[in-house]
mmCIF file with all atom_site columns, C-alpha atoms and ligand atoms in Angstrom:
data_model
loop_
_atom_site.group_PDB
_atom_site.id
_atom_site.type_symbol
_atom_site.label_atom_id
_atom_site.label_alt_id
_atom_site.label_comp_id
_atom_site.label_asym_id
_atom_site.label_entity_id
_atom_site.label_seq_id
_atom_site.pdbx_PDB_ins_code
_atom_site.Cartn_x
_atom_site.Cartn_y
_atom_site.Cartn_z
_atom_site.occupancy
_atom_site.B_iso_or_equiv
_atom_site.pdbx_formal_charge
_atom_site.auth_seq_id
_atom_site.auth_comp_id
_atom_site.auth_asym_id
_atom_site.auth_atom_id
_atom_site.pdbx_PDB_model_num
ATOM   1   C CA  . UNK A 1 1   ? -4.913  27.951 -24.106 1.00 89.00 ? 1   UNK A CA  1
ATOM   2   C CA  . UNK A 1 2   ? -6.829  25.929 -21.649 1.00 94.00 ? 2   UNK A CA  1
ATOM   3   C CA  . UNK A 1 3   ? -10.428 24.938 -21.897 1.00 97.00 ? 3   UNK A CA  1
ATOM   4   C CA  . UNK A 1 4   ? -11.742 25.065 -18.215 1.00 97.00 ? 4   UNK A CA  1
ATOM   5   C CA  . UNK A 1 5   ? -14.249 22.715 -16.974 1.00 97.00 ? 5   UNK A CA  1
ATOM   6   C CA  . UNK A 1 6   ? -14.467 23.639 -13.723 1.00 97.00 ? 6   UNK A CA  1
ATOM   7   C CA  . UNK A 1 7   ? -12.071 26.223 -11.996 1.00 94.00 ? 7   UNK A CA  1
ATOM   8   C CA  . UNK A 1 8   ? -10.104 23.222 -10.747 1.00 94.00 ? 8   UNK A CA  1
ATOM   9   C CA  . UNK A 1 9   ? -10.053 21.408 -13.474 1.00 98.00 ? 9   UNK A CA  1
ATOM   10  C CA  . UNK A 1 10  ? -9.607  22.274 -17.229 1.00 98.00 ? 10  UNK A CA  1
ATOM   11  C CA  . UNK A 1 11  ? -8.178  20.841 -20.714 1.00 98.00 ? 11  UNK A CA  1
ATOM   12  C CA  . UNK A 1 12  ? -4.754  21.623 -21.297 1.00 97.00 ? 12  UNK A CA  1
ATOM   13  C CA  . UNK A 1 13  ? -3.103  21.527 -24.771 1.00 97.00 ? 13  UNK A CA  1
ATOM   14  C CA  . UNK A 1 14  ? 1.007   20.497 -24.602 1.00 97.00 ? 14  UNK A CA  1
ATOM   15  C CA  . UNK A 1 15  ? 3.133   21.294 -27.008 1.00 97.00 ? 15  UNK A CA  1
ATOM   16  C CA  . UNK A 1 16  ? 4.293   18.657 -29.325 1.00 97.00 ? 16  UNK A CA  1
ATOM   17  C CA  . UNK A 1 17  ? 7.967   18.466 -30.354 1.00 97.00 ? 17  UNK A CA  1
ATOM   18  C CA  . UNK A 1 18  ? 9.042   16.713 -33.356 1.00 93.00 ? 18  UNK A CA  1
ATOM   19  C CA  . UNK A 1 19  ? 10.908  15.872 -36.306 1.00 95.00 ? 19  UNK A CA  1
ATOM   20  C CA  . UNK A 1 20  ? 10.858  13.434 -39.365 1.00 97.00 ? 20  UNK A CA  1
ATOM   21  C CA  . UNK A 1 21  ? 11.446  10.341 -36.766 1.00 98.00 ? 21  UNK A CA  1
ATOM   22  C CA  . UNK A 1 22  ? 7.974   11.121 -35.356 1.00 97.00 ? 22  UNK A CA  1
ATOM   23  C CA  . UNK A 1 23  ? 6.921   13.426 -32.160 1.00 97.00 ? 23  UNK A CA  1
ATOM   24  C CA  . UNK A 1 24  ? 7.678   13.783 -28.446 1.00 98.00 ? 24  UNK A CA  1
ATOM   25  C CA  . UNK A 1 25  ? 5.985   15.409 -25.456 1.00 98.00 ? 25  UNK A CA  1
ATOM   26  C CA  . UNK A 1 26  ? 8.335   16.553 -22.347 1.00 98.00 ? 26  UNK A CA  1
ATOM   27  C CA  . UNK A 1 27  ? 6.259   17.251 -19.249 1.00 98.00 ? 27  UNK A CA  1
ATOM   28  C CA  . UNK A 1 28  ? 8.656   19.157 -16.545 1.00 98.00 ? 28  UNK A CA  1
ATOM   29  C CA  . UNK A 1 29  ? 7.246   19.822 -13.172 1.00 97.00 ? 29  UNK A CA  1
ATOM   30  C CA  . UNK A 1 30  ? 7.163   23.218 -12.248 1.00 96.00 ? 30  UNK A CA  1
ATOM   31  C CA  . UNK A 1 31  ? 6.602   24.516 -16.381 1.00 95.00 ? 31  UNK A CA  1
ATOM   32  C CA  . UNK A 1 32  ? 4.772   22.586 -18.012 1.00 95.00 ? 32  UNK A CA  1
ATOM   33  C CA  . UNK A 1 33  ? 2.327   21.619 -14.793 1.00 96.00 ? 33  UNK A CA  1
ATOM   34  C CA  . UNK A 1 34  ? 2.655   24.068 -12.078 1.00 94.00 ? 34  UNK A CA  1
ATOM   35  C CA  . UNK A 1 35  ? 4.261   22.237 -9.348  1.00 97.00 ? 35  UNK A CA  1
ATOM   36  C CA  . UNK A 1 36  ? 7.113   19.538 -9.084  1.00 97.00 ? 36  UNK A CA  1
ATOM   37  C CA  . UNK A 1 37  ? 6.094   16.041 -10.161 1.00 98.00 ? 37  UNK A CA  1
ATOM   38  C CA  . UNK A 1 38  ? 6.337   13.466 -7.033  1.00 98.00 ? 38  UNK A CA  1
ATOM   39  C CA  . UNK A 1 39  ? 4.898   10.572 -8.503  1.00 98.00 ? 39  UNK A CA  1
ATOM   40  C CA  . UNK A 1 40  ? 3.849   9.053  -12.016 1.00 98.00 ? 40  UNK A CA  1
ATOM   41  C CA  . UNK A 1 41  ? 1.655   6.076  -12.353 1.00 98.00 ? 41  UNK A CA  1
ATOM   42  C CA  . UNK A 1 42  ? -0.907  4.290  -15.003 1.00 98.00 ? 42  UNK A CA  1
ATOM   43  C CA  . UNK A 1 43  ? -3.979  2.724  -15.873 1.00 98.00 ? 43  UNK A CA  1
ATOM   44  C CA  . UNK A 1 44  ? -3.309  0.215  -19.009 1.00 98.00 ? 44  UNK A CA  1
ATOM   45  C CA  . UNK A 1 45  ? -4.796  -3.519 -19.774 1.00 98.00 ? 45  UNK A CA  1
ATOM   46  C CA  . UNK A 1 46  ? -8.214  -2.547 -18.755 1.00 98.00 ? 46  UNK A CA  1
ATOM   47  C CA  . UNK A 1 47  ? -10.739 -4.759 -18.953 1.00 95.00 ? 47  UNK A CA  1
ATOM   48  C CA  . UNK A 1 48  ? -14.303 -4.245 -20.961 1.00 93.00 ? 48  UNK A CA  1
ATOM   49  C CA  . UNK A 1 49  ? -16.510 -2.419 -18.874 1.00 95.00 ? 49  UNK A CA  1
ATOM   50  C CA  . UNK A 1 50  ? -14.463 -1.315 -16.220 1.00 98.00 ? 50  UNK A CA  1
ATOM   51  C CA  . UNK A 1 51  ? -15.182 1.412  -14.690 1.00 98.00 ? 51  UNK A CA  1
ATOM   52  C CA  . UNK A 1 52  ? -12.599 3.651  -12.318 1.00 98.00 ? 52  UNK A CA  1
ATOM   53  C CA  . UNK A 1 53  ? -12.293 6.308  -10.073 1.00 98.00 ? 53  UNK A CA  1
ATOM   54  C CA  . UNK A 1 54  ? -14.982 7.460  -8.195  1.00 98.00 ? 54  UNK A CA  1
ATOM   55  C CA  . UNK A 1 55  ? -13.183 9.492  -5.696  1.00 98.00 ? 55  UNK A CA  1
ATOM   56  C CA  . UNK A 1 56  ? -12.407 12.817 -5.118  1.00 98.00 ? 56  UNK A CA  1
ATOM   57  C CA  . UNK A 1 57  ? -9.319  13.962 -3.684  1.00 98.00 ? 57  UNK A CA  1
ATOM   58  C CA  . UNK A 1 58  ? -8.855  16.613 -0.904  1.00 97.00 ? 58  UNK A CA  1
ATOM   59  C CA  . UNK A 1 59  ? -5.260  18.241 -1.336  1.00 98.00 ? 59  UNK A CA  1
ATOM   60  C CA  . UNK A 1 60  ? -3.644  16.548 -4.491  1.00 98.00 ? 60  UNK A CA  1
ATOM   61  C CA  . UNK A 1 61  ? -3.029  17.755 -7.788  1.00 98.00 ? 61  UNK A CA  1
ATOM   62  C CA  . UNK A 1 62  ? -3.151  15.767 -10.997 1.00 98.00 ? 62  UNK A CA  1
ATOM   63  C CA  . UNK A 1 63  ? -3.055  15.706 -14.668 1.00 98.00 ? 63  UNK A CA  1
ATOM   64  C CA  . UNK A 1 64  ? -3.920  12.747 -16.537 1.00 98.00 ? 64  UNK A CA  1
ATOM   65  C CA  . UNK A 1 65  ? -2.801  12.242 -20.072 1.00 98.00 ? 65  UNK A CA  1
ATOM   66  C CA  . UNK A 1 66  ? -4.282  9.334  -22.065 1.00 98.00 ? 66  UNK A CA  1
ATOM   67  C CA  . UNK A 1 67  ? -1.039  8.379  -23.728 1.00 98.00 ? 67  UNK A CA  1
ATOM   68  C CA  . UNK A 1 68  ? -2.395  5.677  -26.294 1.00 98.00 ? 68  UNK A CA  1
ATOM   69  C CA  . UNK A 1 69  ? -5.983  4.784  -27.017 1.00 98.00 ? 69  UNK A CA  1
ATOM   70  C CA  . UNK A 1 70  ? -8.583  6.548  -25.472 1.00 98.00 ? 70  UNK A CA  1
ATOM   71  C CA  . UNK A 1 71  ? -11.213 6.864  -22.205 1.00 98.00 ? 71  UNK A CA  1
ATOM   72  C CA  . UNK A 1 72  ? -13.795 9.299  -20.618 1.00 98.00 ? 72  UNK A CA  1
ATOM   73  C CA  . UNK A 1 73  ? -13.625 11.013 -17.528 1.00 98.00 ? 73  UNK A CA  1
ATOM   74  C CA  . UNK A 1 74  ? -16.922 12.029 -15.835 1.00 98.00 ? 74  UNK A CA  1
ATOM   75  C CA  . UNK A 1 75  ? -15.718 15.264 -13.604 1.00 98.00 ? 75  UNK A CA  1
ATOM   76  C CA  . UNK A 1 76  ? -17.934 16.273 -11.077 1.00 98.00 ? 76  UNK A CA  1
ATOM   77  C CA  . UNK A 1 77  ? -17.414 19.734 -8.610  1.00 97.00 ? 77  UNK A CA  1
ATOM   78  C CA  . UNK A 1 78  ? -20.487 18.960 -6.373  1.00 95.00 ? 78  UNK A CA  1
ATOM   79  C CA  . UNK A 1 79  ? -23.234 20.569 -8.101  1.00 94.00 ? 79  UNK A CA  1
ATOM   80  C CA  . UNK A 1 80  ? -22.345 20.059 -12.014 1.00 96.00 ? 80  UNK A CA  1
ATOM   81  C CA  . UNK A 1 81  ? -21.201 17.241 -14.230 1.00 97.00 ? 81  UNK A CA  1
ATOM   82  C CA  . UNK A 1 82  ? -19.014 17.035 -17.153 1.00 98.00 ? 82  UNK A CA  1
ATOM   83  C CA  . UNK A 1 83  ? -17.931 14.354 -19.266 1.00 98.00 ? 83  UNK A CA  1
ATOM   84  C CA  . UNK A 1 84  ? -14.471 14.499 -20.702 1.00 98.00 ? 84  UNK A CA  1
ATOM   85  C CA  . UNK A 1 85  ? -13.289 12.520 -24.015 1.00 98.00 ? 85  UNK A CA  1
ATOM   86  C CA  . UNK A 1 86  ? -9.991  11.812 -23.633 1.00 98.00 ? 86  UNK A CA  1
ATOM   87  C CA  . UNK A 1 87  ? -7.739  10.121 -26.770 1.00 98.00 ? 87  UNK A CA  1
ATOM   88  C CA  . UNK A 1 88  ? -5.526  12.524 -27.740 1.00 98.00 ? 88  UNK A CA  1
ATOM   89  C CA  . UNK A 1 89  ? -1.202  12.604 -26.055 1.00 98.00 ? 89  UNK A CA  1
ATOM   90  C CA  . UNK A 1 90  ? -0.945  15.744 -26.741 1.00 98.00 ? 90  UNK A CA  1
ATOM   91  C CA  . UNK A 1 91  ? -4.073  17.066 -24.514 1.00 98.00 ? 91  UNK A CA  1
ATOM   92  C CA  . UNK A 1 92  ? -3.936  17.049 -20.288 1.00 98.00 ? 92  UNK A CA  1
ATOM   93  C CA  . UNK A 1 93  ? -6.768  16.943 -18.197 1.00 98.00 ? 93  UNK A CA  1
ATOM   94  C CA  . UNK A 1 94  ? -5.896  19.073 -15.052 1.00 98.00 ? 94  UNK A CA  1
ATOM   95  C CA  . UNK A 1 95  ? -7.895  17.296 -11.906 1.00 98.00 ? 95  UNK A CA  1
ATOM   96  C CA  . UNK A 1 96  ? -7.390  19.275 -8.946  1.00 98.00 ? 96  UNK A CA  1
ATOM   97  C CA  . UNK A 1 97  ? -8.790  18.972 -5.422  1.00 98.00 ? 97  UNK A CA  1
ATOM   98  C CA  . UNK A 1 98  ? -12.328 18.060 -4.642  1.00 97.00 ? 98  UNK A CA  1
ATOM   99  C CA  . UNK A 1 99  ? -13.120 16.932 -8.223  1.00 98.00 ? 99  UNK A CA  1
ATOM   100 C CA  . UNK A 1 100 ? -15.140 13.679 -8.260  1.00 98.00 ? 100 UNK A CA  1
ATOM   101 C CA  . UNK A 1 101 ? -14.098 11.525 -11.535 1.00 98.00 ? 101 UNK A CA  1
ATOM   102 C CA  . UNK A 1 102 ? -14.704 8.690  -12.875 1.00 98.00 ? 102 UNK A CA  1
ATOM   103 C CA  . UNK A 1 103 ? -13.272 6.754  -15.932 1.00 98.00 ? 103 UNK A CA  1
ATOM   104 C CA  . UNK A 1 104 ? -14.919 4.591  -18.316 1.00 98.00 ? 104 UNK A CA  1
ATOM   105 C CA  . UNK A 1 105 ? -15.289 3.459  -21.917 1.00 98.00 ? 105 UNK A CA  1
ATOM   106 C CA  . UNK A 1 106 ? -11.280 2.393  -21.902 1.00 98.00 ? 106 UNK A CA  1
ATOM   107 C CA  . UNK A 1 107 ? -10.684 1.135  -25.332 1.00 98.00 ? 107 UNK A CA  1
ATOM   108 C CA  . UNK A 1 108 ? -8.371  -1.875 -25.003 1.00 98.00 ? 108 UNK A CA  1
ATOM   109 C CA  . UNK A 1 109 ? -4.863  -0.146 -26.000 1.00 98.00 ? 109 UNK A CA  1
ATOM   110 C CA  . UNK A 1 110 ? -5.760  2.729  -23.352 1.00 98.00 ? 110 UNK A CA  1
ATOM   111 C CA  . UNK A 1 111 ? -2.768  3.996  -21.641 1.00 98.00 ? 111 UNK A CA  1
ATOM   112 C CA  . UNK A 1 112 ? -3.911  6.719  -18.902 1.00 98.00 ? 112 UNK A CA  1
ATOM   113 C CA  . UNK A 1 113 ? -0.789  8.244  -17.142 1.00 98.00 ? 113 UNK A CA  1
ATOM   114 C CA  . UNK A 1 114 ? -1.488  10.058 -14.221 1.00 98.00 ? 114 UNK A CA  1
ATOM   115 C CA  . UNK A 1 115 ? 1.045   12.897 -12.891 1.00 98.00 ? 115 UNK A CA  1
ATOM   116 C CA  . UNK A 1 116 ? 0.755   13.768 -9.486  1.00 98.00 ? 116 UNK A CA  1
ATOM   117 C CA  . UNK A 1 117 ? 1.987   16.631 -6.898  1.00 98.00 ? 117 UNK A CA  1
ATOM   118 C CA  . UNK A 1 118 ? 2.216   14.448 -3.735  1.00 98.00 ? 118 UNK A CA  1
ATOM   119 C CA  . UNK A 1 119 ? 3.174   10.303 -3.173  1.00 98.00 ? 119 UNK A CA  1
ATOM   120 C CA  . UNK A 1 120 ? -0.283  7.878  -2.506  1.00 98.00 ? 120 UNK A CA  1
ATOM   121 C CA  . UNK A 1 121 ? -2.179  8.695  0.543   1.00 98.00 ? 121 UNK A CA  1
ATOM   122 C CA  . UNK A 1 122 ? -5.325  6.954  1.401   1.00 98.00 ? 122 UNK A CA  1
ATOM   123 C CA  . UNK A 1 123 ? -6.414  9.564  3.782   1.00 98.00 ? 123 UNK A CA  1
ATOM   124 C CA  . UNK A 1 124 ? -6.307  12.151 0.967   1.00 98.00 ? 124 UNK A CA  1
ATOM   125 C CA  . UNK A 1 125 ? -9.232  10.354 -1.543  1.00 98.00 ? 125 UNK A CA  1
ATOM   126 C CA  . UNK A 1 126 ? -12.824 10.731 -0.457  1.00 98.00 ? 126 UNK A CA  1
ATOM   127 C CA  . UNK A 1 127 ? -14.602 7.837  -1.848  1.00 98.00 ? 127 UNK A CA  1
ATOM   128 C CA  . UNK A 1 128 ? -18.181 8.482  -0.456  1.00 98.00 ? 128 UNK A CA  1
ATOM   129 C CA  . UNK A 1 129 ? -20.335 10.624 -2.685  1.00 97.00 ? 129 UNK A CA  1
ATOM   130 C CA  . UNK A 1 130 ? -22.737 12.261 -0.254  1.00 96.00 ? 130 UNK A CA  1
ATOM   131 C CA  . UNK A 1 131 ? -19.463 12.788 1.797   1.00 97.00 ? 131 UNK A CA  1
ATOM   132 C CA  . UNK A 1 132 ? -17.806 14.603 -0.963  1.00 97.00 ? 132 UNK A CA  1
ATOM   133 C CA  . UNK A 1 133 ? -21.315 16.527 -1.725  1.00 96.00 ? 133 UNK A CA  1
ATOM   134 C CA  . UNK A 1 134 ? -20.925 17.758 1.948   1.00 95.00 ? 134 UNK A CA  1
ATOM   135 C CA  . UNK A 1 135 ? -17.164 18.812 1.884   1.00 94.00 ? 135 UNK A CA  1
ATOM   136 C CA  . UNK A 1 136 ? -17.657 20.696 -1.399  1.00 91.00 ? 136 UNK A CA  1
ATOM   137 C CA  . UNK A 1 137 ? -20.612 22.799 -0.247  1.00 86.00 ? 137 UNK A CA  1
ATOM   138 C CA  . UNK A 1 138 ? -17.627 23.472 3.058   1.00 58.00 ? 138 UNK A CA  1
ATOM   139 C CA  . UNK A 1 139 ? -14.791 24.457 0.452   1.00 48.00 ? 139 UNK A CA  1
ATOM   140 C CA  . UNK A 1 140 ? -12.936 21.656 1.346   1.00 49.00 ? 140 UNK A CA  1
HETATM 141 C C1  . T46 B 2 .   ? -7.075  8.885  -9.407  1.00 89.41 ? 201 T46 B C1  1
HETATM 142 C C2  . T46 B 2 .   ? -7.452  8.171  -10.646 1.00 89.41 ? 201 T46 B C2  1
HETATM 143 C C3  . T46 B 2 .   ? -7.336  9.024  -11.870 1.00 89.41 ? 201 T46 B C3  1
HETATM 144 C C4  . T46 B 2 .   ? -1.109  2.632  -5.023  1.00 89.41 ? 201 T46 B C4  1
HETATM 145 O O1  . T46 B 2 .   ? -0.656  1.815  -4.223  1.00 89.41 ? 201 T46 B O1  1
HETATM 146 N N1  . T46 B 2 .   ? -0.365  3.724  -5.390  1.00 89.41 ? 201 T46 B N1  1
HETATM 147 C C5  . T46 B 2 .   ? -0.809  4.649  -6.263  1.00 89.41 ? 201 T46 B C5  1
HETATM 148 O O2  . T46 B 2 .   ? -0.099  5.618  -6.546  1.00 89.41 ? 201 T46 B O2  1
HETATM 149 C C6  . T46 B 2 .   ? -2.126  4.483  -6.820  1.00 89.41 ? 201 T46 B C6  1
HETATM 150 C C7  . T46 B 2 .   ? -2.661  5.530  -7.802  1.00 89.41 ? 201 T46 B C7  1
HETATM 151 C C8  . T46 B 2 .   ? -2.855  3.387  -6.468  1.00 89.41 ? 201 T46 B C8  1
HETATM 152 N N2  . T46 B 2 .   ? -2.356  2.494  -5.588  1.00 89.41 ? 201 T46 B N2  1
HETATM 153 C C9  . T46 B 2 .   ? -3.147  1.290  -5.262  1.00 89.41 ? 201 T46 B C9  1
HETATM 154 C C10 . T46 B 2 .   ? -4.412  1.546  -4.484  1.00 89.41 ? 201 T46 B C10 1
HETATM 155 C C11 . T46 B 2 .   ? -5.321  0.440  -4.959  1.00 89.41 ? 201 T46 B C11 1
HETATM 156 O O3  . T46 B 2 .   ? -5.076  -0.712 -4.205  1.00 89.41 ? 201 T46 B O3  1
HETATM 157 O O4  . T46 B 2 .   ? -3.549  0.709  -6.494  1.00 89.41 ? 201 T46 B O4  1
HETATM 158 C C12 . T46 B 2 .   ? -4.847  0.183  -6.390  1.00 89.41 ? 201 T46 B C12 1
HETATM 159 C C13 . T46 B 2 .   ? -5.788  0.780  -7.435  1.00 89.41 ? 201 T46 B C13 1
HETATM 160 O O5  . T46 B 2 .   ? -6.017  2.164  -7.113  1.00 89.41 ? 201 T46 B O5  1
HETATM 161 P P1  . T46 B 2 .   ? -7.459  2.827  -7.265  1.00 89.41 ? 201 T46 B P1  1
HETATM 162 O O6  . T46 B 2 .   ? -8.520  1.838  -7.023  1.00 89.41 ? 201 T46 B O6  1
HETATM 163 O O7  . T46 B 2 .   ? -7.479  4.078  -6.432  1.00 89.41 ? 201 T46 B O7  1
HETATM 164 O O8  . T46 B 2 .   ? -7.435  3.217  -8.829  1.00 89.41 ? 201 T46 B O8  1
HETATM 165 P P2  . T46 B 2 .   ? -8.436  4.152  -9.643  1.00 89.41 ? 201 T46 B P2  1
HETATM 166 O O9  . T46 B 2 .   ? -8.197  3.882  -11.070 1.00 89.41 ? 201 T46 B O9  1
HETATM 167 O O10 . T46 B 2 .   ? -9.825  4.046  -9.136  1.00 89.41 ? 201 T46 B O10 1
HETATM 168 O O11 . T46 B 2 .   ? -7.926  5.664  -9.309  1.00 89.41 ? 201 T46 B O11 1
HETATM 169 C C14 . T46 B 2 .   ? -6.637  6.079  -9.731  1.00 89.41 ? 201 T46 B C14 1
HETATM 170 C C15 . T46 B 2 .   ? -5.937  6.812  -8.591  1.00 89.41 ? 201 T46 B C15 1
HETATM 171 O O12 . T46 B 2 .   ? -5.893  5.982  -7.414  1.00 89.41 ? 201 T46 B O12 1
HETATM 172 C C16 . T46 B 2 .   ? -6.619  8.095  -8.235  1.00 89.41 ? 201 T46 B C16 1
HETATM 173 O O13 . T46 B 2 .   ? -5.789  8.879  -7.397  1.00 89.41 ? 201 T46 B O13 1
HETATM 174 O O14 . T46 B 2 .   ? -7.275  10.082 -9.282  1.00 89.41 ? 201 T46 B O14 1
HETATM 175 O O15 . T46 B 2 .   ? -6.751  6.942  -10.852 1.00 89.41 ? 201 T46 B O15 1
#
């Protein structure tokens, strides 16, 4: 079941398949995240004390899955803050529209993979806080 954070964002278990060789996680768009994977990227070699993010997007739809190692996600829906542990394959952190984040604490092996509904668009990120602030309290 999902732990939700905020209702556009929650922690979602996947199921881990496996044998005696070791485990595997399949991720099909449209199943296992409700809508059809257009792009797949990742954070990895991350220097000490880096710290990502701090954007919110307007339309797109991501789940971020810290593959190997581990990182935090500070989520943020305009008026309340979380901070998310991530270091587990087999967990998915579900960050829909007009969810601030940002990522820190990346231990050096951290692999963050990043599925996403839609290709990169500039236009869609909202990197301004007080913006974002503004076009949360709007619905938008
Ligand atoms: C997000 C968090 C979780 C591309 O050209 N294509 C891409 O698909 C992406 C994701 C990035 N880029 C370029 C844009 C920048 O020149 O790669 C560079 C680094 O991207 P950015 O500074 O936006 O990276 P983060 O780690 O701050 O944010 C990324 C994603 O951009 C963002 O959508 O939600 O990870």
């Amino acid at each position: 079941m999902p732990v939700e954070i905020f209702p556009n964002c929650a922690l979602y278990p996947l199921d881990v398949l496996g044998d005696e060789r070791g485990s595997l996680i399949a991720i099909e768009g449209g199943r296992d995240v409700p809508f059809e994977i257009a792009r797949v990227y990742y954070i990895f070699g991350t220097q000490p004390d880096v710290e990502r993010g701090f954007h919110a997007h307007r339309d797109l739809n991501q789940y971020a899955v810290c593959v190997t190692g581990s990182c935090t996600v500070m989520v943020d829906n305009g008026s309340e803050r979380r901070t998310i542990a991530l270091g587990r394959p087999d967990e998915a952190l579900r960050l829909g529209p007009m969810i601030w984040h940002e990522m820190r604490d990346f231990s050096p092996d951290c692999v963050l993979m990043v599925l996403a509904d839609a290709h990169y668009e500039e236009a869609d990120y909202i990197r301004d806080y007080d913006q974002f602030v503004v076009a949360a309290g709007l619905g938008r």
